[in-house]
Amino acid sequence: MTATTYAVSGMSCGHCKTTLTKAIGELDGVSAVEVDLDAGHVTVTSAAEPDDALIAGTVDVAGYELTGRV
């Protein structure tokens, strides 16, 4: 398993956490998603190296902005 942490801007509440956990969690190969609102980080656990562009697109569609890996 690979855990990758991303910086995501625009997250501020429990709804944000739920939205991103669900959206990213539905991607193929993703086994877990942890959202840290205070740090502005989202950690994605997957079977293989994640597709950064796919994750960024999913975050964008959900209404937030992935600003890079941490």
C-alpha atoms as a printed R data frame, in Angstrom:
   type eleno elety resid chain resno       x      y       z
1  ATOM     1    CA   MET     A     1   0.000  0.000   0.000
2  ATOM     2    CA   THR     A     2   1.105  3.556  -0.748
3  ATOM     3    CA   ALA     A     3   0.065  6.593   1.308
4  ATOM     4    CA   THR     A     4   0.351  9.950  -0.459
5  ATOM     5    CA   THR     A     5  -0.460 13.276   1.184
6  ATOM     6    CA   TYR     A     6  -1.704 16.256  -0.795
7  ATOM     7    CA   ALA     A     7  -2.211 19.901   0.153
8  ATOM     8    CA   VAL     A     8  -5.789 20.944  -0.599
9  ATOM     9    CA   SER     A     9  -7.152 24.472  -0.233
10 ATOM    10    CA   GLY     A    10 -10.733 25.496   0.404
11 ATOM    11    CA   MET     A    11 -11.574 22.897   3.067
12 ATOM    12    CA   SER     A    12 -13.110 24.299   6.247
13 ATOM    13    CA   CYS     A    13 -15.793 22.030   7.695
14 ATOM    14    CA   GLY     A    14 -17.130 18.531   8.195
15 ATOM    15    CA   HIS     A    15 -19.050 18.736   4.924
16 ATOM    16    CA   CYS     A    16 -15.763 19.365   3.100
17 ATOM    17    CA   LYS     A    17 -14.244 16.319   4.774
18 ATOM    18    CA   THR     A    18 -17.207 14.108   3.874
19 ATOM    19    CA   THR     A    19 -17.331 15.336   0.274
20 ATOM    20    CA   LEU     A    20 -13.637 14.707  -0.413
21 ATOM    21    CA   THR     A    21 -13.559 11.384   1.439
22 ATOM    22    CA   LYS     A    22 -16.428 10.101  -0.687
23 ATOM    23    CA   ALA     A    23 -15.247 11.531  -4.035
24 ATOM    24    CA   ILE     A    24 -11.625 10.353  -3.748
25 ATOM    25    CA   GLY     A    25 -12.634  7.082  -2.082
26 ATOM    26    CA   GLU     A    26 -14.671  6.117  -5.155
27 ATOM    27    CA   LEU     A    27 -11.593  6.165  -7.414
28 ATOM    28    CA   ASP     A    28 -10.214  2.799  -8.542
29 ATOM    29    CA   GLY     A    29  -7.400  1.519  -6.356
30 ATOM    30    CA   VAL     A    30  -8.063  3.879  -3.430
31 ATOM    31    CA   SER     A    31  -8.492  1.978  -0.165
32 ATOM    32    CA   ALA     A    32  -8.609  4.879   2.323
33 ATOM    33    CA   VAL     A    33  -8.846  8.662   2.477
34 ATOM    34    CA   GLU     A    34  -7.960 10.764   5.511
35 ATOM    35    CA   VAL     A    35  -8.780 14.480   5.561
36 ATOM    36    CA   ASP     A    36  -7.011 16.783   8.039
37 ATOM    37    CA   LEU     A    37  -8.929 20.068   7.934
38 ATOM    38    CA   ASP     A    38  -6.559 21.890  10.309
39 ATOM    39    CA   ALA     A    39  -3.478 21.094   8.227
40 ATOM    40    CA   GLY     A    40  -5.260 21.338   4.857
41 ATOM    41    CA   HIS     A    41  -4.050 17.866   3.915
42 ATOM    42    CA   VAL     A    42  -5.672 14.848   2.317
43 ATOM    43    CA   THR     A    43  -3.888 11.503   2.598
44 ATOM    44    CA   VAL     A    44  -4.802  8.887  -0.002
45 ATOM    45    CA   THR     A    45  -3.925  5.233   0.568
46 ATOM    46    CA   SER     A    46  -3.872  3.131  -2.574
47 ATOM    47    CA   ALA     A    47  -2.584 -0.168  -3.877
48 ATOM    48    CA   ALA     A    48  -0.195  1.549  -6.301
49 ATOM    49    CA   GLU     A    49   1.266  5.006  -6.903
50 ATOM    50    CA   PRO     A    50  -1.751  7.329  -7.310
51 ATOM    51    CA   ASP     A    51  -2.501  9.270 -10.483
52 ATOM    52    CA   ASP     A    52  -1.954 12.862  -9.312
53 ATOM    53    CA   ALA     A    53  -3.860 14.329 -12.272
54 ATOM    54    CA   LEU     A    54  -6.876 12.119 -11.594
55 ATOM    55    CA   ILE     A    55  -6.879 13.018  -7.889
56 ATOM    56    CA   ALA     A    56  -6.466 16.734  -8.709
57 ATOM    57    CA   GLY     A    57  -9.372 16.558 -11.165
58 ATOM    58    CA   THR     A    58 -11.573 14.821  -8.618
59 ATOM    59    CA   VAL     A    59 -10.718 17.423  -5.969
60 ATOM    60    CA   ASP     A    60 -11.443 20.206  -8.476
61 ATOM    61    CA   VAL     A    61 -14.842 18.777  -9.439
62 ATOM    62    CA   ALA     A    62 -15.689 18.563  -5.719
63 ATOM    63    CA   GLY     A    63 -15.020 22.311  -5.448
64 ATOM    64    CA   TYR     A    64 -11.563 22.418  -3.869
65 ATOM    65    CA   GLU     A    65  -8.021 22.899  -5.161
66 ATOM    66    CA   LEU     A    66  -5.175 20.408  -4.895
67 ATOM    67    CA   THR     A    67  -2.019 22.501  -4.644
68 ATOM    68    CA   GLY     A    68   0.562 19.700  -4.625
69 ATOM    69    CA   ARG     A    69   2.069 16.833  -2.694
70 ATOM    70    CA   VAL     A    70   3.227 17.371   0.851
